[in-house]
XYZ file of C-alpha atoms in Angstrom:
666
model
C -0.125 162.508 -265.154
C 1.832 158.861 -264.619
C 4.912 157.934 -264.546
C 6.442 154.506 -263.566
C 9.390 152.380 -263.061
C 10.609 148.854 -263.106
C 13.398 146.926 -262.077
C 14.314 143.333 -263.977
C 15.265 140.337 -262.261
C 16.068 136.982 -264.553
C 12.318 135.994 -263.696
C 11.119 138.717 -261.699
C 9.841 141.763 -261.915
C 8.640 145.176 -259.390
C 6.750 147.195 -261.342
C 5.890 151.044 -259.294
C 3.994 154.366 -260.366
C 3.172 157.659 -259.288
C -0.352 158.079 -260.085
C -3.091 160.478 -258.513
C -1.135 161.542 -256.210
C 0.012 158.578 -254.534
C 3.591 155.961 -255.296
C 2.235 152.181 -256.105
C 3.791 149.180 -257.277
C 3.634 145.662 -258.470
C 4.764 142.131 -258.216
C 5.256 140.357 -261.373
C 6.477 136.626 -261.309
C 5.717 132.892 -263.341
C 5.043 131.681 -259.941
C 2.768 134.256 -257.959
C -1.449 134.464 -258.455
C -2.223 135.292 -262.417
C 1.495 136.436 -262.411
C 0.907 139.349 -261.054
C 0.509 141.635 -257.851
C -2.168 144.644 -257.869
C -0.987 147.472 -258.950
C -1.698 148.802 -255.005
C -0.933 152.589 -252.723
C 1.975 151.974 -251.285
C 3.511 154.891 -248.242
C -0.072 155.671 -247.632
C 0.852 157.482 -244.856
C -2.139 160.011 -242.107
C -0.449 162.987 -240.368
C -3.524 164.821 -237.951
C -6.038 162.485 -239.461
C -5.596 163.022 -242.498
C -3.805 161.281 -245.997
C -0.563 162.954 -247.118
C -1.091 163.385 -251.054
C 2.169 162.775 -252.600
C 2.070 166.190 -254.968
C 5.417 166.456 -256.676
C 8.326 163.497 -257.987
C 11.827 164.798 -256.796
C 13.785 162.268 -257.719
C 14.370 158.612 -259.302
C 17.645 156.971 -259.526
C 18.102 152.423 -259.683
C 20.816 151.729 -259.546
C 22.189 147.313 -260.017
C 24.846 146.718 -258.404
C 25.182 144.170 -256.520
C 20.853 144.168 -256.446
C 19.071 146.430 -258.146
C 17.573 148.444 -256.558
C 15.392 151.439 -257.939
C 14.710 154.666 -255.437
C 11.462 157.534 -255.806
C 11.545 160.158 -254.137
C 8.505 162.598 -253.568
C 7.119 165.461 -251.610
C 3.325 166.005 -249.816
C 1.677 169.442 -251.026
C 2.334 171.721 -248.369
C 6.289 171.029 -248.785
C 7.080 169.744 -245.436
C 6.934 166.427 -246.324
C 9.706 164.282 -248.378
C 8.981 160.537 -248.421
C 11.625 158.056 -250.462
C 10.568 155.173 -251.331
C 12.683 152.123 -251.678
C 12.653 148.559 -253.829
C 15.700 146.124 -253.997
C 15.197 143.019 -256.362
C 17.180 139.301 -255.405
C 19.503 137.151 -257.756
C 18.472 133.634 -256.772
C 15.077 134.450 -255.339
C 12.039 136.174 -256.545
C 11.765 137.504 -253.564
C 11.461 141.918 -253.668
C 11.787 144.046 -250.553
C 10.116 147.213 -250.086
C 11.061 149.677 -247.126
C 10.229 153.932 -247.387
C 12.246 156.834 -245.025
C 9.677 160.110 -244.135
C 11.495 163.306 -243.875
C 10.580 166.625 -242.371
C 11.828 169.890 -245.371
C 9.235 172.347 -244.049
C 8.858 175.134 -241.599
C 6.035 175.597 -239.420
C 4.753 172.813 -235.927
C 6.160 169.142 -236.519
C 3.495 167.194 -238.536
C 1.854 164.191 -236.337
C 2.296 161.083 -238.125
C -0.658 158.794 -237.273
C -1.078 156.331 -238.890
C 1.275 154.315 -242.008
C 0.437 151.059 -243.804
C 3.663 148.763 -243.985
C 1.887 146.549 -247.047
C -1.277 146.712 -249.238
C -1.150 143.407 -251.003
C -4.342 142.446 -253.512
C -4.022 139.457 -256.178
C -6.387 137.316 -258.370
C -9.183 136.066 -255.886
C -11.194 134.701 -259.110
C -10.220 130.662 -258.308
C -10.489 131.349 -254.357
C -7.713 132.142 -252.341
C -5.629 131.412 -248.891
C -4.568 133.171 -246.174
C -1.622 131.275 -244.472
C -0.941 131.870 -241.109
C 0.901 130.764 -237.372
C 0.109 131.784 -233.788
C 2.625 133.761 -231.521
C 2.813 132.049 -228.389
C 1.064 132.277 -225.745
C 0.043 130.848 -222.335
C -3.828 131.267 -222.136
C -4.429 131.812 -225.495
C -4.784 128.375 -226.742
C -3.611 125.411 -225.372
C -2.433 123.807 -228.862
C 0.324 126.140 -229.052
C 1.742 127.808 -233.194
C -0.832 126.543 -234.871
C -0.920 127.512 -237.936
C -4.523 128.451 -239.954
C -5.913 128.534 -243.019
C -8.171 130.603 -243.855
C -10.429 131.559 -246.550
C -11.382 135.514 -248.183
C -14.980 134.269 -249.233
C -16.190 137.330 -251.189
C -17.391 140.431 -249.419
C -17.465 139.015 -245.597
C -15.800 141.244 -243.059
C -12.103 141.729 -243.463
C -9.405 138.590 -241.027
C -7.428 140.544 -238.366
C -4.612 138.710 -237.222
C -2.213 141.390 -234.873
C 1.272 141.028 -235.050
C 4.873 141.615 -232.790
C 5.782 142.148 -229.566
C 2.939 141.305 -227.112
C 3.054 139.958 -223.000
C 2.823 136.060 -223.198
C -0.538 135.971 -220.613
C -2.293 138.295 -223.430
C -5.375 136.878 -223.755
C -6.845 136.939 -227.943
C -4.593 135.416 -230.862
C -1.855 136.872 -232.206
C 0.605 136.186 -235.235
C 4.099 135.817 -236.348
C 4.446 138.230 -238.712
C 4.064 136.358 -242.400
C 1.424 135.263 -243.926
C 1.576 133.189 -247.222
C -1.470 134.228 -249.900
C -2.210 131.060 -252.285
C -4.967 130.710 -254.975
C -7.828 128.348 -254.355
C -9.683 127.268 -251.260
C -7.891 125.524 -248.463
C -6.213 122.343 -247.945
C -9.692 119.912 -246.955
C -6.451 117.353 -244.977
C -2.764 118.110 -243.560
C -1.171 114.777 -244.718
C -2.761 115.123 -248.005
C -1.940 119.728 -249.274
C -2.813 121.143 -252.806
C -1.549 123.509 -254.152
C -2.001 126.605 -255.951
C 0.628 129.584 -256.293
C 0.669 131.898 -253.821
C 3.383 135.209 -252.334
C 4.934 134.687 -249.283
C 5.045 138.050 -246.857
C 7.791 139.013 -244.546
C 7.602 142.230 -242.295
C 9.771 143.372 -240.646
C 8.467 145.819 -237.717
C 8.912 144.530 -233.742
C 6.508 146.802 -232.218
C 2.288 146.112 -232.786
C 1.512 146.439 -236.218
C -2.875 145.094 -237.618
C -2.877 143.246 -240.303
C -6.690 143.246 -242.608
C -7.320 140.307 -244.593
C -10.664 140.235 -246.834
C -11.812 139.494 -250.302
C -14.828 141.131 -253.015
C -15.872 137.452 -254.443
C -12.775 139.345 -257.650
C -9.577 140.296 -255.376
C -8.546 139.059 -252.400
C -6.671 141.596 -249.878
C -4.810 141.640 -247.693
C -3.130 145.887 -245.670
C -1.676 145.864 -242.155
C -0.840 149.296 -240.246
C 1.092 149.972 -237.720
C -1.156 149.931 -234.524
C -0.923 153.347 -231.253
C 1.306 155.262 -233.906
C 1.409 159.693 -233.510
C 4.543 159.858 -234.807
C 5.394 163.460 -234.831
C 8.028 164.406 -237.723
C 10.172 166.891 -236.540
C 14.395 168.313 -238.415
C 16.986 165.026 -238.584
C 15.223 162.155 -237.458
C 13.179 160.783 -239.980
C 9.929 158.367 -239.969
C 11.070 154.714 -241.508
C 7.879 152.719 -242.641
C 8.932 149.210 -242.097
C 10.225 147.144 -243.959
C 8.471 143.812 -245.857
C 9.582 141.989 -247.889
C 7.223 139.441 -251.166
C 8.700 136.234 -252.861
C 6.808 134.263 -254.828
C 5.791 130.440 -255.276
C 3.853 127.629 -256.655
C 3.516 124.736 -254.190
C 1.771 123.472 -250.695
C 2.181 125.499 -247.366
C 5.937 123.484 -247.394
C 6.806 124.579 -250.285
C 5.431 128.283 -248.288
C 7.708 128.432 -245.438
C 10.753 127.167 -248.057
C 10.962 129.501 -250.465
C 11.143 132.033 -247.339
C 13.663 130.167 -245.718
C 16.528 130.135 -248.109
C 15.779 133.926 -248.960
C 16.018 134.585 -245.610
C 18.725 133.097 -244.841
C 20.848 134.307 -247.703
C 20.138 138.184 -247.465
C 17.355 138.604 -243.616
C 19.296 136.623 -241.255
C 22.455 137.783 -239.697
C 24.890 134.857 -240.354
C 25.761 131.263 -238.335
C 28.256 131.755 -235.272
C 30.674 128.553 -236.825
C 29.579 126.188 -238.690
C 28.550 123.934 -235.961
C 24.972 126.173 -235.468
C 22.176 125.474 -233.408
C 24.793 124.891 -230.723
C 23.231 122.209 -226.786
C 23.158 124.679 -224.507
C 22.654 124.723 -220.246
C 20.471 126.827 -218.551
C 20.419 127.531 -215.590
C 17.156 128.574 -214.861
C 16.943 125.375 -213.447
C 18.242 125.279 -210.358
C 16.004 129.230 -210.633
C 17.777 132.135 -209.453
C 19.212 129.849 -206.425
C 23.074 130.037 -208.085
C 26.525 130.866 -207.080
C 30.257 130.632 -208.915
C 30.354 127.496 -207.347
C 27.794 125.987 -208.115
C 27.972 126.573 -212.200
C 31.386 126.267 -211.945
C 31.271 122.522 -210.855
C 28.268 122.752 -213.375
C 30.567 123.442 -216.358
C 32.359 120.605 -215.722
C 29.082 118.631 -216.435
C 28.560 120.178 -219.457
C 32.124 119.760 -220.761
C 31.042 115.736 -219.919
C 27.469 116.570 -222.269
C 28.643 117.822 -224.842
C 27.425 120.862 -224.420
C 29.062 123.731 -226.596
C 27.642 127.901 -224.579
C 26.983 127.412 -221.025
C 24.402 130.313 -219.892
C 22.989 132.112 -216.691
C 19.597 133.048 -216.548
C 17.380 134.717 -214.132
C 19.875 135.545 -210.742
C 23.183 135.988 -211.841
C 22.616 140.042 -211.488
C 22.486 142.119 -208.691
C 19.046 143.043 -209.462
C 16.886 142.995 -211.999
C 18.065 146.194 -214.685
C 21.488 146.490 -212.234
C 23.057 144.608 -215.001
C 26.617 143.838 -212.854
C 27.039 140.416 -211.282
C 25.579 139.374 -207.472
C 28.489 139.576 -205.261
C 27.227 137.623 -202.380
C 26.762 135.518 -205.506
C 29.485 135.944 -207.168
C 32.825 137.585 -205.527
C 35.141 138.576 -208.445
C 32.424 138.975 -210.702
C 31.728 135.910 -214.108
C 34.751 136.625 -216.022
C 36.510 132.739 -213.935
C 33.082 131.207 -215.213
C 33.327 132.124 -218.786
C 37.379 132.096 -218.501
C 36.417 128.000 -217.621
C 33.658 127.708 -220.036
C 36.286 128.866 -222.621
C 38.984 126.736 -221.930
C 37.004 123.575 -221.607
C 35.280 124.457 -225.774
C 32.659 126.301 -224.326
C 31.393 129.724 -224.796
C 29.522 131.514 -222.118
C 26.801 133.397 -221.396
C 23.410 135.785 -219.710
C 19.924 136.412 -219.234
C 18.883 140.175 -219.596
C 15.854 141.017 -218.681
C 16.271 143.593 -221.130
C 12.942 146.258 -220.498
C 13.015 145.294 -216.928
C 14.026 147.462 -213.732
C 13.801 146.310 -210.703
C 12.699 148.808 -208.126
C 15.629 148.705 -205.308
C 18.366 148.982 -209.171
C 20.063 152.686 -208.714
C 19.387 153.295 -212.052
C 15.231 152.931 -211.102
C 16.796 155.793 -207.595
C 18.845 158.237 -209.677
C 15.613 158.167 -212.732
C 12.540 157.170 -211.389
C 11.258 159.028 -214.565
C 12.940 156.283 -216.712
C 10.312 153.363 -215.648
C 7.021 153.878 -217.245
C 5.373 151.262 -213.815
C 6.971 150.253 -211.171
C 4.802 147.097 -209.909
C 4.994 143.353 -210.632
C 5.448 143.111 -214.454
C 8.101 140.158 -214.133
C 9.634 138.628 -211.378
C 9.447 141.682 -209.158
C 10.491 143.951 -211.617
C 8.568 147.353 -213.089
C 9.164 148.775 -216.789
C 11.115 151.088 -218.155
C 10.372 153.065 -221.926
C 14.128 151.610 -224.144
C 11.845 154.450 -226.580
C 13.298 157.118 -224.229
C 16.945 158.000 -225.254
C 18.727 158.440 -221.841
C 17.473 155.148 -220.691
C 18.555 153.032 -223.944
C 21.074 154.513 -223.824
C 21.559 153.814 -220.052
C 20.676 150.456 -220.945
C 23.227 149.909 -223.869
C 26.739 151.434 -222.393
C 25.652 148.728 -219.476
C 25.588 145.584 -221.782
C 28.436 146.017 -223.208
C 30.508 146.865 -219.729
C 29.180 143.317 -218.964
C 30.501 141.909 -222.205
C 32.888 143.452 -221.621
C 34.514 143.257 -218.086
C 33.158 138.836 -218.108
C 33.402 137.963 -221.293
C 30.087 137.480 -222.684
C 29.590 135.166 -226.060
C 25.545 135.439 -225.682
C 22.918 137.672 -224.687
C 18.845 135.806 -224.487
C 17.144 138.784 -224.536
C 14.321 138.514 -222.725
C 11.250 140.167 -220.057
C 7.603 140.761 -220.360
C 6.921 142.531 -224.169
C 10.092 144.783 -224.366
C 8.015 146.637 -226.895
C 6.431 148.794 -223.277
C 3.096 150.994 -223.289
C 4.894 154.424 -222.375
C 1.798 157.418 -222.291
C 4.652 159.889 -219.885
C 5.014 163.142 -221.346
C 8.952 164.139 -219.294
C 10.548 160.972 -222.105
C 11.815 162.036 -225.641
C 9.347 159.906 -227.933
C 5.502 161.434 -228.185
C 2.990 160.966 -225.268
C 0.970 157.805 -227.031
C 4.151 157.396 -229.401
C 6.211 153.986 -227.053
C 4.609 151.232 -229.431
C 7.130 153.458 -232.735
C 9.998 155.026 -230.681
C 9.858 151.807 -228.377
C 10.364 149.861 -231.126
C 12.176 150.667 -234.085
C 14.041 153.349 -231.774
C 14.139 151.597 -228.650
C 14.645 147.657 -228.738
C 16.520 148.144 -233.112
C 18.996 150.087 -231.684
C 19.743 148.826 -228.509
C 20.834 145.577 -230.453
C 22.319 147.219 -233.090
C 24.498 149.066 -231.193
C 25.483 145.835 -229.014
C 26.650 143.395 -231.811
C 28.189 146.424 -233.310
C 30.162 147.257 -230.371
C 31.173 143.150 -229.268
C 30.713 141.356 -233.233
C 31.262 138.059 -231.998
C 27.889 139.115 -228.828
C 25.356 135.561 -230.377
C 22.062 137.311 -229.506
C 19.049 135.710 -228.019
C 15.198 136.505 -228.361
C 12.935 134.880 -225.394
C 10.451 137.479 -224.621
C 8.356 135.248 -221.706
C 7.424 132.670 -224.629
C 8.176 133.679 -228.624
C 5.581 136.412 -228.058
C 8.365 139.127 -231.033
C 8.195 137.031 -234.236
C 8.622 138.750 -236.576
C 11.915 139.461 -239.477
C 12.765 142.056 -237.786
C 13.833 140.467 -234.185
C 14.839 137.876 -237.392
C 17.052 140.351 -239.115
C 18.699 141.285 -235.449
C 18.928 138.387 -233.224
C 21.133 134.751 -234.608
C 18.138 132.379 -232.532
C 14.365 132.468 -230.754
C 12.760 131.240 -227.988
C 8.814 129.703 -229.970
C 7.038 127.941 -226.849
C 8.106 128.500 -223.288
C 10.028 126.416 -220.286
C 7.202 123.599 -221.258
C 6.198 120.689 -221.480
C 7.834 117.805 -224.150
C 4.261 117.798 -226.572
C 3.947 121.783 -226.844
C 7.591 121.845 -227.398
C 6.886 119.589 -230.214
C 4.277 122.473 -231.515
C 6.733 125.176 -231.024
C 8.927 123.535 -233.899
C 6.136 121.994 -235.835
C 4.522 125.703 -236.008
C 7.601 127.868 -236.173
C 8.800 125.890 -238.617
C 6.921 127.494 -241.545
C 6.804 130.687 -240.988
C 10.858 131.179 -240.070
C 14.184 128.903 -239.992
C 14.845 125.974 -238.069
C 17.186 127.558 -236.371
C 14.536 130.054 -235.064
C 13.018 127.422 -232.660
C 14.798 127.783 -229.635
C 14.169 123.853 -227.388
C 14.058 125.197 -223.374
C 13.712 121.300 -222.705
C 12.666 120.853 -218.608
C 11.547 117.160 -218.861
C 13.560 114.544 -216.942
C 16.117 112.961 -220.066
C 14.536 110.135 -221.241
C 14.275 108.912 -225.076
C 11.130 109.607 -225.456
C 12.012 113.586 -223.586
C 15.127 114.263 -225.763
C 13.730 112.767 -228.856
C 11.346 115.631 -228.843
C 14.369 118.125 -228.899
C 16.442 117.690 -230.702
C 15.068 119.184 -234.605
C 15.580 122.512 -235.355
C 17.014 125.057 -234.064
C 18.929 125.591 -230.573
C 18.619 122.101 -227.713
C 18.903 123.905 -224.304
C 18.883 122.404 -221.503
C 16.879 123.370 -218.301
C 17.870 121.177 -215.768
C 19.882 120.966 -213.022
C 22.741 117.892 -214.916
C 24.988 117.670 -211.021
C 21.881 115.914 -209.989
C 21.467 113.496 -212.860
C 22.003 109.789 -212.444
C 24.423 107.482 -214.426
C 21.370 106.547 -217.749
C 19.950 110.331 -217.475
C 23.293 111.600 -218.349
C 23.895 107.802 -220.591
C 21.111 109.338 -222.490
C 21.604 112.320 -222.874
C 24.773 111.534 -224.020
C 23.560 109.496 -226.977
C 20.507 112.132 -228.069
C 23.179 115.054 -227.880
C 25.659 113.007 -230.454
C 21.850 112.031 -232.976
C 21.725 115.751 -232.263
C 24.943 116.901 -233.194
C 24.692 115.013 -236.534
C 21.351 115.616 -237.222
C 21.739 120.055 -237.277
C 23.411 120.880 -240.138
C 20.831 118.255 -242.858
C 17.635 119.960 -240.516
C 18.992 123.152 -241.152
C 19.314 123.715 -244.774
C 17.486 121.243 -245.959
C 12.646 121.594 -246.286
C 11.288 121.526 -244.399
C 8.094 118.655 -244.371
C 5.152 119.020 -242.050
C 3.383 115.183 -241.827
C 1.375 115.188 -238.563
C 0.942 118.147 -236.836
C 0.730 117.947 -233.425
C -3.074 119.603 -231.840
C -4.378 118.043 -228.862
C -1.818 119.519 -226.283
C -3.862 118.573 -223.084
C -2.703 117.078 -219.799
C 0.965 118.139 -220.172
C 1.176 115.158 -222.287
C -1.188 115.728 -224.926
C -2.456 112.917 -227.088
C -2.507 111.004 -229.756
C 0.580 110.910 -233.161
C 2.962 113.623 -234.565
C 5.356 113.152 -237.655
C 7.848 116.206 -239.420
C 10.587 115.291 -242.408
C 13.524 116.840 -243.161
C 14.956 116.621 -246.238
C 18.103 117.687 -248.290
C 17.732 120.047 -251.053
C 18.993 117.838 -253.289
C 16.566 114.906 -252.405
C 19.323 112.733 -251.514
C 18.539 112.853 -247.041
C 16.198 113.319 -245.439
C 15.075 112.406 -241.616
C 10.923 111.704 -240.766
C 10.596 112.912 -236.431
C 7.626 110.333 -235.113
C 6.385 110.302 -231.826
C 3.420 109.002 -230.102
C 1.747 110.530 -226.897
C -1.193 109.484 -225.420
C -3.213 107.816 -226.649
C -4.140 107.276 -230.507
C -4.011 103.719 -232.241
C -0.787 101.346 -231.836
C 0.114 101.760 -235.315
C 0.156 104.689 -237.372
C 1.263 104.514 -240.866
C 2.862 107.887 -242.527
C 3.063 108.856 -245.451
C 6.938 110.354 -246.875
C 6.960 113.847 -249.259
C 9.335 116.648 -250.858
C 12.264 113.036 -252.265
C 13.367 112.475 -256.016
C 10.682 110.892 -257.803
C 11.985 108.152 -260.126
C 14.593 106.931 -256.915
C 15.132 105.208 -254.028
C 16.312 105.149 -250.599
C 17.751 103.329 -247.926
C 14.942 102.815 -244.877
C 16.880 102.911 -241.850
C 14.392 102.774 -238.404
C 17.452 104.175 -235.383
C 15.624 102.282 -232.795
C 14.660 99.463 -234.006
C 16.821 98.669 -236.850
C 14.654 98.156 -238.399
C 16.277 97.867 -242.629
C 14.697 98.521 -246.487
C 15.552 99.860 -249.830
C 11.707 101.775 -250.373
C 10.623 104.043 -253.982
C 10.208 107.196 -253.210
C 6.662 106.833 -254.973
C 6.143 103.784 -252.171
C 7.609 106.032 -249.208
C 5.009 108.654 -250.756
C 1.291 106.510 -251.357
C 2.349 103.144 -249.636
C 3.603 105.587 -246.386
C 5.647 103.458 -243.325
C 3.939 101.602 -240.734
C 4.990 102.158 -237.707
C 3.826 100.596 -233.947
C 4.921 102.707 -231.110
C 4.292 102.308 -226.489
C 2.452 105.427 -225.711
C 5.075 108.083 -224.666
C 7.010 106.651 -227.335
C 9.140 107.499 -230.687
C 11.481 106.516 -233.761
C 13.511 108.201 -236.367
C 13.626 107.535 -239.087
C 16.967 108.795 -242.036
C 16.639 107.780 -245.589
C 20.070 107.574 -248.079
C 18.942 107.501 -251.358
C 20.603 104.654 -253.225
C 19.144 104.314 -257.033
C 17.794 107.391 -258.755
């Protein structure tokens, strides 16, 4: 017996079937490859190493407001499990989102869920298919950070594997942002001459570790994503959440894939912009290391106000110790309230860094509850690791953060640490041994952020995690912004912005600027998300202050345009050697109405003295005033000329140029 339902909105529909003891789904839209994905299983789950057969249809409910939604409820043959699978469509976007909830309803022993598929997707591969993804940050794996990869899915070859979710910064193997595009046709021969085709994009909403496999059997291209290391006992009253994913479609190049994702996510996934100025210019105390105190940082606040900085952050070193989230009385005898009050008087917000899943051996909680620690070795600046999947530990952390925020006037939290989804095999915790990947993410980290943000609606939350090592769409649902690369040089910073701005909105590309401020290093940091200065700003000379003020002025002028634009990836920075990098790179932002654009062009070491950059994304049949900000060159060019003939620039090594375009006719 087959029972089917269809959700419809504008040209988009989602078909769901219940047959053969399984739920199946299909995504239909004119821009999808072949006009639709194939019917594939959804909510494939194993209990005690046996696939669950969903044999009984219990209910199906459809609603149309505020968006079309379908909830299908089925039960398994044992009478112990009930699954409710949710589907949702979105007006104005060719996107659907789906997730599942599994509940315990029968008697007997707790069923042990040991495998759960987040995603199963298949498209027609008769004309070829290519998988596109972006790698995450890793210190040792690849110095060309956030590389974008095109994977042609040739028939009958071994599956290509991607690891997604939270990983330590020193993980030696490649990991990927939890986003990808699957497009018909073969990979592009050149980044500067991209191909187009029908495709789908997918964002995975799971902070724990998952594994994606992609392959082709000559007729079909298939992608599956499953939770890693899952051993979840399903108890009465404690539902298991099958993580959500969203899927959308587009027709175009990889920039279009990123653009449709970002527009959907800004409307339906991310927390709202904290204010109209966001993303902000920020100061972070890490340039002073952990040797910080009230008098020093109070003076720095005055310099921050002079520079035009909007947020001041105390990094590691403000607390008594890692895991004791109270101000160090030797450094801050009056607590942090005097600093936050002064920052607020100067028109700035004030925040702190928290190594969220770490605890030093000398922390009071480590003495009172040694069982909370996963291990006591040097996991992060001498501190060990705590398990957020353990209920008492998680509740203690939530209470500690809420008290810190209330007592000290905190507006901003940087969540940091080494792999915040810890591996814990202890048998005296509230999670099952071997289930920490799920427990420490969905029931741990996620719940901490949700609870603290709910208690403090004004709070802005930044994901760091020792570098961009957890670039997932669950993170991007919970956090206002995220780091890409860690505190690192200008060229690597540009790599992070270039790669991450395929998968995520530009505001999810925090720049931790560490190089001394020069026109070139500052220019390297002003495109995209929050601009964070990690310097001893109180020691700057007059020239450094002047250069930084000028760059901050440019950043504030551009940030609204960039955050609301389509990002065009022109020339990738792919030669990160000897700190400074090699050759040219360029990136572009085009306003949604195509009336304005800005192009950042950089030359690292080497390369030709002159380079032609072909612009894209401009409105055909129109002309633009083209102004080179540094050289002062001004011209009027047609969109076709800017695309076909390009813009030719001459730059010295470690030089840059900003090009502004304004439509003048058409």
